[in-house]
XYZ file of C-alpha atoms in Angstrom:
149
model
C 0.155 0.107 -0.047
C 1.352 3.508 -0.859
C 1.660 6.097 1.443
C -0.617 9.106 1.414
C 0.348 12.477 1.385
C -2.318 13.404 3.730
C -1.367 10.642 6.406
C 0.265 12.988 8.616
C -2.798 15.181 9.063
C -4.894 12.259 9.800
C -2.501 11.084 12.267
C -2.645 14.546 13.716
C -6.280 14.554 14.154
C -6.748 10.898 15.560
C -3.616 11.935 17.727
C -5.244 14.855 19.208
C -8.374 12.522 19.740
C -10.944 14.917 17.857
C -11.265 12.472 15.093
C -14.794 11.842 16.031
C -15.815 15.480 16.292
C -13.962 16.294 13.130
C -17.405 16.419 11.456
C -18.535 18.984 14.128
C -15.276 20.987 13.578
C -15.845 21.461 9.876
C -13.383 19.097 9.004
C -15.478 17.119 6.542
C -12.990 17.139 3.900
C -10.354 15.099 5.997
C -13.169 12.571 6.817
C -14.245 11.964 3.319
C -10.617 11.411 2.443
C -10.204 8.940 5.050
C -13.270 7.160 3.828
C -12.287 7.085 0.388
C -8.301 6.371 0.939
C -7.534 2.824 1.890
C -4.372 3.988 3.686
C -5.909 6.618 5.739
C -8.956 4.435 6.490
C -6.713 1.684 7.770
C -4.580 4.088 9.652
C -7.598 5.718 11.369
C -9.022 2.356 12.300
C -5.811 1.332 13.897
C -5.066 4.356 15.720
C -8.725 4.433 17.174
C -8.111 0.724 18.416
C -4.732 1.651 19.967
C -6.006 4.973 21.717
C -8.936 2.846 22.975
C -6.567 -0.121 24.343
C -4.207 2.929 25.854
C -7.214 4.260 27.582
C -8.534 1.100 29.219
C -4.845 0.100 30.286
C -4.469 3.511 31.833
C -7.557 3.494 33.662
C -6.845 -0.251 34.864
C -3.343 0.623 35.851
C -2.690 -0.091 39.670
C 0.065 3.042 40.584
C 1.555 2.648 44.147
C 1.494 5.467 46.358
C 4.552 7.858 46.125
C 5.257 6.989 49.486
C 5.409 3.130 49.126
C 7.754 3.585 46.012
C 9.956 5.713 47.965
C 10.002 3.086 50.887
C 10.679 0.334 48.669
C 13.469 2.438 47.065
C 14.975 3.206 50.444
C 14.986 -0.553 51.442
C 16.492 -1.650 48.436
C 19.314 0.845 48.603
C 20.176 -0.057 51.996
C 20.242 -3.789 51.180
C 22.463 -3.223 48.481
C 24.787 -0.891 50.494
C 24.815 -3.808 53.068
C 25.808 -6.342 50.542
C 28.353 -4.279 48.937
C 29.853 -3.445 52.491
C 30.083 -7.149 53.424
C 31.913 -8.393 50.035
C 35.318 -7.487 51.683
C 34.275 -9.362 54.846
C 33.300 -12.573 53.089
C 36.737 -12.504 50.978
C 38.482 -11.854 54.536
C 36.558 -14.956 55.800
C 37.347 -17.177 52.721
C 41.167 -16.267 53.136
C 40.944 -16.893 56.773
C 39.535 -20.191 56.207
C 41.993 -21.174 53.513
C 44.670 -20.084 55.672
C 43.538 -22.039 58.766
C 43.280 -25.246 56.289
C 47.054 -24.633 55.200
C 48.490 -24.120 58.829
C 46.633 -27.447 59.759
C 48.125 -29.162 56.700
C 51.188 -27.884 57.657
C 50.947 -28.916 61.486
C 50.048 -32.334 60.375
C 52.951 -32.546 58.114
C 55.254 -31.622 60.931
C 53.538 -33.615 63.699
C 53.596 -36.878 61.216
C 57.397 -36.120 61.057
C 57.565 -35.803 64.889
C 56.568 -39.373 65.591
C 59.207 -41.817 64.124
C 56.959 -45.006 64.896
C 54.405 -43.834 62.000
C 55.425 -44.943 58.623
C 57.185 -42.135 56.818
C 55.362 -41.660 53.224
C 57.107 -40.928 49.909
C 57.314 -37.434 49.265
C 55.800 -37.621 45.916
C 52.878 -39.392 47.280
C 52.439 -36.726 50.012
C 52.728 -33.978 47.176
C 50.110 -35.779 45.180
C 47.731 -36.192 48.100
C 48.204 -32.493 49.037
C 47.324 -31.420 45.351
C 44.158 -33.620 45.362
C 42.951 -32.128 48.564
C 43.752 -28.681 47.097
C 41.577 -29.641 44.204
C 38.824 -30.798 46.127
C 38.553 -28.036 48.901
C 39.298 -25.155 46.603
C 36.014 -25.203 44.832
C 34.226 -25.815 47.840
C 36.120 -22.730 49.562
C 34.830 -20.647 46.600
C 31.275 -21.941 46.616
C 30.860 -21.034 50.280
C 32.727 -17.777 49.968
C 30.860 -16.318 46.791
C 27.530 -17.875 47.405
C 24.764 -15.374 48.166
C 21.946 -16.277 50.591
């Protein structure tokens, strides 16, 4: 369908909301054109339907009170600020947990060697065991450190 040169006039009349009163206002020429032009007639029908849907949606909108919106925004801002402030603390707790695990492993190694009655393992086996424990524990520490409530 080709665009009509009078489409802007039709759009303006329908947008103003006075299309139905166009006859009363003496704009019979524009209404007659819209009745004879397929593009303008379809445009009027579509725009009137959209205007009616918009009016229904505006009437049905449940807008909360300004005080409620302000209160919710304040609560959200406080929660976000508390979460942001807690991130370094959570990171420090993770580092502390990893340090405690490292010190405990070092203490266990020293204690193992302090008792000659215990069998002395091969250093390669101890290295492999230490790496295996790190591979298992590191993801768990990350999950508990970075997990949100």
